[in-house]
Amino acid sequence: MASTKTAGEAVARIAYLSSHVVLSIQPALAIDSEFSSHLYNYSAARIPGLVAEKAPEVVALRQNVDPLLSAFQPLRSGKFVAVTTSSSVLLPSIPHLYKLAQYPVVVHVSLHNSSDPDYSDITAIRNSGFVFLQSETLQEAHDIALTAHALSIKSGKGVIHFFDPDNSREDSPIEPEDPDLVRDVLGLDTARTVLRSPDPTTSLYVDDGRRATTSEDETLASGGSHSEGLTTKDGTSGAVLEKPSGGGSSVGSSVRESSTDSRPTISSATSIESSTSRPVTSDDVYEFLDAIWLKIDRATGRSYRMFEYTGPENAEYALFIFGSTGLFVDELGAAKSSDEFVKCGLITARLYRPWNGPRLAESLPTSVRRVAVLEQIRRKTTKWGPLLLDVLTSLRAKPSASGSVLVVGHQLSYIEAATVHQALRGIFQNLSLETPYQNLEIGSRDGQRQALIQHGLAQPKVESAYMKILDQVFGERLYLANRLDAANAGISATIAASPEYGFGSLLARGDHRKRFIDDAKIAAATHDFATDVPRSWLSKWALSAEDDASANAMAPEVISRLSNDGSRLASTLLESKSLFFKESQWLIGSDAWAYDLGNSGVHHVLASGANVNMLIIDSQPWSKRAAADAARRKKDIGLYAMNFGNAYVASVAVYSSYTQVLEAMIEADKFKGPSVILAYLPYNKEDDSPLTVLQETKKAVDLGYWPLYRWNPDNEENGLPNFLLDSERIKQELEEFLKRDNHLTQLMNRHPKFAANLSESYGTEVRALQKRRAKDAYETMLESLYGAPMTILFASDNGNAESLAKRLGNRGKARGLKTMVMAMDDYPLEDLPTEENVILLTSTAGQGEFPQNGRTFWDAVKDTTELDLSRMKYSVFALGDSHYWPRKEDKHYYNKPGKDLDARIAFLGGQKLADIGLGDDQDPDSYQTGYAEWEPKLWQALGVDKVEGLPEEPPPITNEDIKIQSNFLRGTIAEGLNDTSTGAISASDQQLTKFHGTYMQDDRDLRDDRKAQGLEPAYAFMIRCRLNGGVASPSQWLQMDSISSSYGNETMKLTTRQTFQFHGVVKSKLKSAMRGINKALMTTIAACGDVNRNIMVSPLPQKSAFHRDVHHISAKISDHLLPSTTAYHEIWLKDNDSDDKQTKVAGDAVIDNEPLYGPTYLPRKFKITIAVPPHNDTDVYAHDIGLIAIKDADGKRLEGFNVLVGGGMGVTHNNKKTYPRTGSMLGYFSASQIHIVCEKIMLVQRDHGDRKNRKHARLKYTIDDMGVDVFRSKVEELLESRFEEARPFEFKSNIDTFGWQKDEFGTNHFLMFIENGRVEDTADFPMKTGLREIAKVHKGDFRLTPNQHLCLSGVPDEDLDMVKGMLKKHKLDNLHFSGLRLSSSACVAFPTCGLAMAESERYLPELITKLEGCLEENGLRQDSIVMRMTGCPNGCARPWLAEVAFVGKAYGAYNMYLGGGYHGQRLNKLYRSSIMEEEILGIMKPLLKRYALERQEGERFGDFVIRIGMIKPTKEGRDFHEDVAEEESDAE
């Protein structure tokens, strides 16, 4: 058998052997493709294949006749199909690709054009659901073609194999394939049946419901009978190639063992499925590929990887080429030692989709620090190439020897062999720049690309992705009626580009074509041609001129015949040869058209019914839409067009679903009538980053502002739905339209199961189904019980209403009632009229609003007029706080949800079992007081009030119970981490993980949206490090940076506890993140929980030796008070496969020992801080223990500490039993024994703190209950020593001292401003990157401050200029902020903190910006005023010590406090309650002006507001609520 010489031949052989049907798509039947001549030879020789029982069927198709449509019939009849084609077919075939992706079809794509292929045909369809494989050499073309067919057989999915045929033109011929190897790799002897009948249910989406599936026990088969292979009449045969130079195989260890499968063979096409079948996932594809390539490797020695890297293992640079690599491979291989690129590596993607980022990162040597991405994409539709975004995402967190990998994008144009050396030099010169240029074009733009511009249509001057896509899809058929560069004699460009002019020109062009058709008919009847051939072709064409497919199919042939004729008549017709094609005619507009539909041309087009396509581009970002939408000036063009009933309408977004855009355009072109495509491309400015556009698009689509859909009125005639929703959410207006549309109503009647998808958002249907299943399960459980039914529905935001509901349910069961307890939103509202007894409990959220899990229920009840509740008996209990809203005009918010619900149900006919009960947090027993009065009335109404022998209720489980039952903080944390069914952990484990340094949270920005979709909240974890004194080494900083990128939300929070905090860590990554922290020689143990937490120390070492002494003492205290449990090591650090016999888990007999804490640890959290006068930058008065460092007589070293006790910030709104407190002075103690002093203070709190009421459990309450003197005596009793008199000291401020300072040893320190401690990269300020670069060269420390800033400490003089230069480069040296901003601080709050009632970190900068103009006007820009904000009253940013503070009370509403001491020594006091931004500015601006005019010399703002009588001073914590400026009234 002869050798194989070309890639087309190699692919054709494999396709023939591996398929039942091969579709050979060609430019024309008379023109061969890369593959067709070989396929015809095999077919003519009747050579048998390996899959087909006889010779496979080879079907020739022209590329302009919708060729992929021909694949469905054989696929649905149980046959494997191969397609051989050029890439020009892909874009027009978009409508079929979604469906074909779920069938075992392999599409072999030869990229065009010759010598200069365009890979954008591949990237444009990358999201179509296919698997994409790429080959480069002749041998690879053979092996990857075989891989594609084996993968398709194994997975049941479509595979696209693409290659550049010119890349392997010079390769040596390869030997024929081994039939046994092909059979073995294909797995024919044990292949499963991958084809099944389509789902008979009508589908909402673009596919027909079919999904490729696999089963857990399914494996690749091996062995089989022999075949003779391929030998044609001319002796040509099959394939095989040299081993690539990339090294050994990368196949992992997860390859499953082969097993015999007794089920029917593939060709039987039955629909038998494994009982454990499931959809094929990306991970399955990766595993299948590894197994296939392992077989090839074992049989041939040729190894393949998903990403192939060739080059030195110590390379610092690498080229990732998505294009033709041949010239580069040759040049790199011949590189001289003097060449810049001699040590460069080369990467290519063998598997392009599904993209496997981790494999790419693994394939690169760790020495690589810069990667040049070369994309051979001619028709760019976005600013950034798709591969660049893929590589950026994959390598963003990959560390190299010198930090993260820098990725630089290049556009690869046409390059000749003679210029490749120059091209490589240009790439590496750019790559070596400190800031390389992105999107640098390499090569000649013109090159050999004439085929791409043969239609001669210039692109519009305005940058627009969609117009370029139109050009891609329709090519020479595209006609833009109002393009900006059109030549229109006597018409201005403005008028020519208007929609009205464009519409008129289209009508004129339509008339022109009609005349042209008439001329063609007349010409066909004449004898003026040189031959009769043109006449017959013209006649055929004229008969089909209005049929798109026929006219466009015949047009090239007609034009060819006329060109060959050469007559004058033929030349005349050819002057308008574009009219032989049925053009795709388009009007292009913007969202400006939406403001006046009647005069914009939209109405004219729709009213005319003309076959005109309109593309309307909307660039308004979702984030700006709310304000615009309030006025409702902007019309919904899509809804407007659908109301006409005669138009095709689509809403698309290129950055959400590129493929949907292409499909909509193709469908619009085929529609006979007006078509409107609304295209979303949000940007704030033209140079917005692609990530910004992506994020804006995602928000708009996910939140339903920009739904993706297609509306086709013609579908009904074909039995298909008119409306196809391509995203999961639609706007309310669109839902209302769908509900009232007559055509849709008919469709819903025919397909009732499908109707819900059209009349409701997808997520609502899911929720409804969940509600129904939950209620049915309850009813099934209750069927066997006796007694009257009682349905209990609750709405709860903090758990109180839910706890009451569950307790009420248990008590009802004890009385013989059949009780069912559900959240209101989980209950199917349509069942409410059928209920007998319904009890509703709701708390009060926000500004008198329903809690999150009751809002949907209330909205439905509030708006309905159809519910008849006359047979239902009910009662309501409401929970609220009568003091929460102090002003009389706001008193109606008290228990408003419960009162509204009671009134509404009564209006709908409900009969009251008992009057509404009102629980008030201000009552002696809080809401329990009102509840105790209401519940007996309920039992009496139900006739079960005198039941005897009721069991005793178990007491509620408290935190103390959880701790003592946890076996020293183990609980079931390990089991919860392994539970993959949820992103959460159990409630008790949530309490225990705090001790380990992590809190479970959820993204509150997405909470509503995910609930609407029937999903659990977006759970993630916050991790807080234990970082003694806030000091980290540069290597630790780099590790924290890496952890935030790899496992978190790519930001770091420098907290008010002087440590690192990570957010957005999902459960599956939690353990890895913990291990990463420990690898940096840091820990998270006791960073949270009822233990001593992170110890804070003044960060600025003006006296370095003294500071070093203080830091040493802080480490000594921290280590001394650290918990002793080994649970942390067992859960987070021990390997799963470790055989550690000392492991202690819950239930083991071996018990840990906590010599200081005991099994229940402390009653509440315990915090210690150390201040170094004159700076109280740690807020020493605000903590359980505050240590004030005292110098020795020489003033150089540490001697001892003044000891403060009983400080604390946590408060509950409107609960006067809770209050902040500043520390009380116990006296002085020497430094050598201070760790023992801290221990004894903690032990007194351990033994005497309140363990029954956590709101009263902090040390501040213990001291106030006992008295300072009694507390001191108990500590001294344990110490067996007495405190000395406190030593004198002085504080001058509690803010940070920014800028450069030099210590007594001549070392330099720079304290930089980081607003609210958030370290992140933005387009304007790449702070995280800058700090990362500095950490790579810095020799000192990074010191985190308690005010959330950062000190670059220990910079020697010889490095000073370098460090200053780096700070300036990354804008980190900027201290030109107002004194107010520099003195501000905020907690995280939304979106991650579960306790937040209002914004904080995201809002305080905006508020300060709105005040800075006033500061400038009054000469206060440089004045320091301490302003702090928190989202709740728990006080993480220590707001109660600020001169002015805002504490969140409801979303957008804050309590305002004034009068805190500038040194952090005095608490502030409530000035106004529940005020919004307008009121805040209305108070602050006049007050700042007054301060500027009336202050005394050196008078601080907090002292000023007290002196002028605006606020009374707070002398101690217990009078915090006294003499407030705004008294809270009890009256309603």
JSON list of C-alpha atoms in Angstrom, two decimals, residues 1112-1242:
[
{"chain": "A", "resi": 1112, "resn": "HIS", "atom": "CA", "xyz": [8.11, 40.11, 70.24]},
{"chain": "A", "resi": 1113, "resn": "ILE", "atom": "CA", "xyz": [5.77, 40.41, 73.23]},
{"chain": "A", "resi": 1114, "resn": "SER", "atom": "CA", "xyz": [2.70, 40.24, 70.99]},
{"chain": "A", "resi": 1115, "resn": "ALA", "atom": "CA", "xyz": [3.98, 36.99, 69.46]},
{"chain": "A", "resi": 1116, "resn": "LYS", "atom": "CA", "xyz": [4.59, 35.62, 72.93]},
{"chain": "A", "resi": 1117, "resn": "ILE", "atom": "CA", "xyz": [1.02, 36.43, 74.01]},
{"chain": "A", "resi": 1118, "resn": "SER", "atom": "CA", "xyz": [-0.43, 35.07, 70.80]},
{"chain": "A", "resi": 1119, "resn": "ASP", "atom": "CA", "xyz": [1.38, 31.75, 71.06]},
{"chain": "A", "resi": 1120, "resn": "HIS", "atom": "CA", "xyz": [0.57, 31.45, 74.75]},
{"chain": "A", "resi": 1121, "resn": "LEU", "atom": "CA", "xyz": [-3.18, 31.86, 74.23]},
{"chain": "A", "resi": 1122, "resn": "LEU", "atom": "CA", "xyz": [-3.45, 29.71, 71.10]},
{"chain": "A", "resi": 1123, "resn": "PRO", "atom": "CA", "xyz": [-5.97, 26.83, 71.31]},
{"chain": "A", "resi": 1124, "resn": "SER", "atom": "CA", "xyz": [-4.38, 23.40, 71.74]},
{"chain": "A", "resi": 1125, "resn": "THR", "atom": "CA", "xyz": [-6.85, 21.29, 69.73]},
{"chain": "A", "resi": 1126, "resn": "THR", "atom": "CA", "xyz": [-5.40, 19.22, 66.93]},
{"chain": "A", "resi": 1127, "resn": "ALA", "atom": "CA", "xyz": [-8.67, 19.38, 64.98]},
{"chain": "A", "resi": 1128, "resn": "TYR", "atom": "CA", "xyz": [-7.32, 22.14, 62.74]},
{"chain": "A", "resi": 1129, "resn": "HIS", "atom": "CA", "xyz": [-4.44, 19.97, 61.53]},
{"chain": "A", "resi": 1130, "resn": "GLU", "atom": "CA", "xyz": [-6.67, 16.94, 61.04]},
{"chain": "A", "resi": 1131, "resn": "ILE", "atom": "CA", "xyz": [-9.36, 18.72, 59.05]},
{"chain": "A", "resi": 1132, "resn": "TRP", "atom": "CA", "xyz": [-7.34, 21.10, 56.90]},
{"chain": "A", "resi": 1133, "resn": "LEU", "atom": "CA", "xyz": [-3.74, 19.95, 56.67]},
{"chain": "A", "resi": 1134, "resn": "LYS", "atom": "CA", "xyz": [-3.61, 16.17, 56.95]},
{"chain": "A", "resi": 1135, "resn": "ASP", "atom": "CA", "xyz": [-3.56, 14.25, 53.67]},
{"chain": "A", "resi": 1136, "resn": "ASN", "atom": "CA", "xyz": [-6.70, 12.26, 53.02]},
{"chain": "A", "resi": 1137, "resn": "ASP", "atom": "CA", "xyz": [-4.72, 9.08, 52.44]},
{"chain": "A", "resi": 1138, "resn": "SER", "atom": "CA", "xyz": [-2.58, 9.57, 55.53]},
{"chain": "A", "resi": 1139, "resn": "ASP", "atom": "CA", "xyz": [-2.52, 6.70, 57.97]},
{"chain": "A", "resi": 1140, "resn": "ASP", "atom": "CA", "xyz": [-2.34, 9.00, 60.99]},
{"chain": "A", "resi": 1141, "resn": "LYS", "atom": "CA", "xyz": [-3.43, 6.90, 63.94]},
{"chain": "A", "resi": 1142, "resn": "GLN", "atom": "CA", "xyz": [-3.76, 9.98, 66.16]},
{"chain": "A", "resi": 1143, "resn": "THR", "atom": "CA", "xyz": [-6.59, 11.40, 64.14]},
{"chain": "A", "resi": 1144, "resn": "LYS", "atom": "CA", "xyz": [-9.48, 12.40, 66.33]},
{"chain": "A", "resi": 1145, "resn": "VAL", "atom": "CA", "xyz": [-12.88, 12.84, 64.78]},
{"chain": "A", "resi": 1146, "resn": "ALA", "atom": "CA", "xyz": [-16.26, 13.29, 66.34]},
{"chain": "A", "resi": 1147, "resn": "GLY", "atom": "CA", "xyz": [-17.18, 10.18, 68.25]},
{"chain": "A", "resi": 1148, "resn": "ASP", "atom": "CA", "xyz": [-13.65, 8.86, 68.83]},
{"chain": "A", "resi": 1149, "resn": "ALA", "atom": "CA", "xyz": [-12.72, 7.84, 72.31]},
{"chain": "A", "resi": 1150, "resn": "VAL", "atom": "CA", "xyz": [-9.49, 9.85, 72.28]},
{"chain": "A", "resi": 1151, "resn": "ILE", "atom": "CA", "xyz": [-10.13, 13.38, 73.50]},
{"chain": "A", "resi": 1152, "resn": "ASP", "atom": "CA", "xyz": [-8.07, 16.52, 73.10]},
{"chain": "A", "resi": 1153, "resn": "ASN", "atom": "CA", "xyz": [-7.09, 18.77, 75.98]},
{"chain": "A", "resi": 1154, "resn": "GLU", "atom": "CA", "xyz": [-7.52, 22.54, 76.19]},
{"chain": "A", "resi": 1155, "resn": "PRO", "atom": "CA", "xyz": [-5.64, 23.58, 79.32]},
{"chain": "A", "resi": 1156, "resn": "LEU", "atom": "CA", "xyz": [-6.64, 27.24, 79.02]},
{"chain": "A", "resi": 1157, "resn": "TYR", "atom": "CA", "xyz": [-10.01, 27.16, 77.33]},
{"chain": "A", "resi": 1158, "resn": "GLY", "atom": "CA", "xyz": [-11.63, 23.88, 78.33]},
{"chain": "A", "resi": 1159, "resn": "PRO", "atom": "CA", "xyz": [-14.16, 22.11, 76.11]},
{"chain": "A", "resi": 1160, "resn": "THR", "atom": "CA", "xyz": [-16.52, 25.11, 75.83]},
{"chain": "A", "resi": 1161, "resn": "TYR", "atom": "CA", "xyz": [-13.81, 27.71, 75.19]},
{"chain": "A", "resi": 1162, "resn": "LEU", "atom": "CA", "xyz": [-14.79, 31.32, 76.00]},
{"chain": "A", "resi": 1163, "resn": "PRO", "atom": "CA", "xyz": [-18.31, 32.75, 76.28]},
{"chain": "A", "resi": 1164, "resn": "ARG", "atom": "CA", "xyz": [-17.59, 35.07, 73.32]},
{"chain": "A", "resi": 1165, "resn": "LYS", "atom": "CA", "xyz": [-14.76, 36.36, 71.17]},
{"chain": "A", "resi": 1166, "resn": "PHE", "atom": "CA", "xyz": [-11.74, 37.85, 72.88]},
{"chain": "A", "resi": 1167, "resn": "LYS", "atom": "CA", "xyz": [-9.53, 40.55, 71.37]},
{"chain": "A", "resi": 1168, "resn": "ILE", "atom": "CA", "xyz": [-6.16, 41.98, 72.42]},
{"chain": "A", "resi": 1169, "resn": "THR", "atom": "CA", "xyz": [-4.37, 44.97, 70.98]},
{"chain": "A", "resi": 1170, "resn": "ILE", "atom": "CA", "xyz": [-1.14, 46.82, 71.72]},
{"chain": "A", "resi": 1171, "resn": "ALA", "atom": "CA", "xyz": [-0.69, 50.54, 71.10]},
{"chain": "A", "resi": 1172, "resn": "VAL", "atom": "CA", "xyz": [2.62, 52.36, 70.98]},
{"chain": "A", "resi": 1173, "resn": "PRO", "atom": "CA", "xyz": [2.14, 56.00, 72.05]},
{"chain": "A", "resi": 1174, "resn": "PRO", "atom": "CA", "xyz": [1.74, 58.60, 70.69]},
{"chain": "A", "resi": 1175, "resn": "HIS", "atom": "CA", "xyz": [-0.23, 56.64, 68.07]},
{"chain": "A", "resi": 1176, "resn": "ASN", "atom": "CA", "xyz": [-3.45, 54.93, 69.08]},
{"chain": "A", "resi": 1177, "resn": "ASP", "atom": "CA", "xyz": [-3.70, 53.47, 65.59]},
{"chain": "A", "resi": 1178, "resn": "THR", "atom": "CA", "xyz": [-4.89, 50.13, 67.01]},
{"chain": "A", "resi": 1179, "resn": "ASP", "atom": "CA", "xyz": [-7.85, 51.64, 68.91]},
{"chain": "A", "resi": 1180, "resn": "VAL", "atom": "CA", "xyz": [-6.51, 50.31, 72.17]},
{"chain": "A", "resi": 1181, "resn": "TYR", "atom": "CA", "xyz": [-9.66, 51.32, 74.09]},
{"chain": "A", "resi": 1182, "resn": "ALA", "atom": "CA", "xyz": [-11.94, 49.21, 71.89]},
{"chain": "A", "resi": 1183, "resn": "HIS", "atom": "CA", "xyz": [-10.77, 45.72, 72.85]},
{"chain": "A", "resi": 1184, "resn": "ASP", "atom": "CA", "xyz": [-11.14, 43.18, 75.63]},
{"chain": "A", "resi": 1185, "resn": "ILE", "atom": "CA", "xyz": [-7.54, 43.83, 76.56]},
{"chain": "A", "resi": 1186, "resn": "GLY", "atom": "CA", "xyz": [-5.70, 46.96, 75.51]},
{"chain": "A", "resi": 1187, "resn": "LEU", "atom": "CA", "xyz": [-1.98, 47.15, 76.21]},
{"chain": "A", "resi": 1188, "resn": "ILE", "atom": "CA", "xyz": [-0.27, 50.53, 76.09]},
{"chain": "A", "resi": 1189, "resn": "ALA", "atom": "CA", "xyz": [3.49, 50.10, 75.61]},
{"chain": "A", "resi": 1190, "resn": "ILE", "atom": "CA", "xyz": [5.66, 52.01, 78.10]},
{"chain": "A", "resi": 1191, "resn": "LYS", "atom": "CA", "xyz": [9.31, 52.79, 77.34]},
{"chain": "A", "resi": 1192, "resn": "ASP", "atom": "CA", "xyz": [12.18, 52.44, 79.78]},
{"chain": "A", "resi": 1193, "resn": "ALA", "atom": "CA", "xyz": [13.95, 55.37, 81.36]},
{"chain": "A", "resi": 1194, "resn": "ASP", "atom": "CA", "xyz": [16.20, 55.82, 78.32]},
{"chain": "A", "resi": 1195, "resn": "GLY", "atom": "CA", "xyz": [13.18, 55.95, 76.04]},
{"chain": "A", "resi": 1196, "resn": "LYS", "atom": "CA", "xyz": [14.62, 53.32, 73.69]},
{"chain": "A", "resi": 1197, "resn": "ARG", "atom": "CA", "xyz": [13.37, 49.89, 74.79]},
{"chain": "A", "resi": 1198, "resn": "LEU", "atom": "CA", "xyz": [10.19, 48.35, 76.17]},
{"chain": "A", "resi": 1199, "resn": "GLU", "atom": "CA", "xyz": [9.71, 48.18, 79.91]},
{"chain": "A", "resi": 1200, "resn": "GLY", "atom": "CA", "xyz": [6.09, 47.24, 80.47]},
{"chain": "A", "resi": 1201, "resn": "PHE", "atom": "CA", "xyz": [2.44, 47.94, 79.72]},
{"chain": "A", "resi": 1202, "resn": "ASN", "atom": "CA", "xyz": [-0.52, 49.83, 81.07]},
{"chain": "A", "resi": 1203, "resn": "VAL", "atom": "CA", "xyz": [-3.42, 47.38, 80.97]},
{"chain": "A", "resi": 1204, "resn": "LEU", "atom": "CA", "xyz": [-6.93, 48.32, 79.81]},
{"chain": "A", "resi": 1205, "resn": "VAL", "atom": "CA", "xyz": [-9.80, 45.83, 80.01]},
{"chain": "A", "resi": 1206, "resn": "GLY", "atom": "CA", "xyz": [-13.42, 45.68, 78.93]},
{"chain": "A", "resi": 1207, "resn": "GLY", "atom": "CA", "xyz": [-13.47, 47.47, 75.62]},
{"chain": "A", "resi": 1208, "resn": "GLY", "atom": "CA", "xyz": [-15.85, 46.20, 72.94]},
{"chain": "A", "resi": 1209, "resn": "MET", "atom": "CA", "xyz": [-17.84, 47.44, 69.97]},
{"chain": "A", "resi": 1210, "resn": "GLY", "atom": "CA", "xyz": [-20.76, 45.06, 69.33]},
{"chain": "A", "resi": 1211, "resn": "VAL", "atom": "CA", "xyz": [-24.28, 46.53, 69.66]},
{"chain": "A", "resi": 1212, "resn": "THR", "atom": "CA", "xyz": [-27.80, 45.53, 68.64]},
{"chain": "A", "resi": 1213, "resn": "HIS", "atom": "CA", "xyz": [-29.92, 48.30, 67.16]},
{"chain": "A", "resi": 1214, "resn": "ASN", "atom": "CA", "xyz": [-32.51, 49.67, 69.59]},
{"chain": "A", "resi": 1215, "resn": "ASN", "atom": "CA", "xyz": [-31.53, 47.23, 72.33]},
{"chain": "A", "resi": 1216, "resn": "LYS", "atom": "CA", "xyz": [-30.32, 49.44, 75.14]},
{"chain": "A", "resi": 1217, "resn": "LYS", "atom": "CA", "xyz": [-29.03, 46.42, 77.02]},
{"chain": "A", "resi": 1218, "resn": "THR", "atom": "CA", "xyz": [-26.25, 46.31, 74.46]},
{"chain": "A", "resi": 1219, "resn": "TYR", "atom": "CA", "xyz": [-23.73, 49.10, 74.08]},
{"chain": "A", "resi": 1220, "resn": "PRO", "atom": "CA", "xyz": [-20.12, 49.78, 73.08]},
{"chain": "A", "resi": 1221, "resn": "ARG", "atom": "CA", "xyz": [-17.58, 50.33, 75.82]},
{"chain": "A", "resi": 1222, "resn": "THR", "atom": "CA", "xyz": [-14.09, 51.74, 76.13]},
{"chain": "A", "resi": 1223, "resn": "GLY", "atom": "CA", "xyz": [-11.54, 49.88, 78.22]},
{"chain": "A", "resi": 1224, "resn": "SER", "atom": "CA", "xyz": [-11.01, 50.51, 81.95]},
{"chain": "A", "resi": 1225, "resn": "MET", "atom": "CA", "xyz": [-7.53, 50.91, 83.38]},
{"chain": "A", "resi": 1226, "resn": "LEU", "atom": "CA", "xyz": [-6.33, 48.09, 85.66]},
{"chain": "A", "resi": 1227, "resn": "GLY", "atom": "CA", "xyz": [-2.80, 49.41, 86.10]},
{"chain": "A", "resi": 1228, "resn": "TYR", "atom": "CA", "xyz": [0.76, 48.70, 84.99]},
{"chain": "A", "resi": 1229, "resn": "PHE", "atom": "CA", "xyz": [2.61, 45.38, 84.63]},
{"chain": "A", "resi": 1230, "resn": "SER", "atom": "CA", "xyz": [6.09, 44.46, 83.48]},
{"chain": "A", "resi": 1231, "resn": "ALA", "atom": "CA", "xyz": [6.67, 43.19, 79.97]},
{"chain": "A", "resi": 1232, "resn": "SER", "atom": "CA", "xyz": [8.16, 39.88, 81.11]},
{"chain": "A", "resi": 1233, "resn": "GLN", "atom": "CA", "xyz": [4.88, 38.76, 82.74]},
{"chain": "A", "resi": 1234, "resn": "ILE", "atom": "CA", "xyz": [2.34, 40.43, 80.50]},
{"chain": "A", "resi": 1235, "resn": "HIS", "atom": "CA", "xyz": [1.44, 37.19, 78.70]},
{"chain": "A", "resi": 1236, "resn": "ILE", "atom": "CA", "xyz": [0.48, 35.70, 82.07]},
{"chain": "A", "resi": 1237, "resn": "VAL", "atom": "CA", "xyz": [-1.57, 38.80, 82.88]},
{"chain": "A", "resi": 1238, "resn": "CYS", "atom": "CA", "xyz": [-3.49, 38.37, 79.62]},
{"chain": "A", "resi": 1239, "resn": "GLU", "atom": "CA", "xyz": [-4.05, 34.69, 80.43]},
{"chain": "A", "resi": 1240, "resn": "LYS", "atom": "CA", "xyz": [-5.51, 35.44, 83.87]},
{"chain": "A", "resi": 1241, "resn": "ILE", "atom": "CA", "xyz": [-7.79, 38.16, 82.56]},
{"chain": "A", "resi": 1242, "resn": "MET", "atom": "CA", "xyz": [-9.04, 35.70, 79.95]}
]
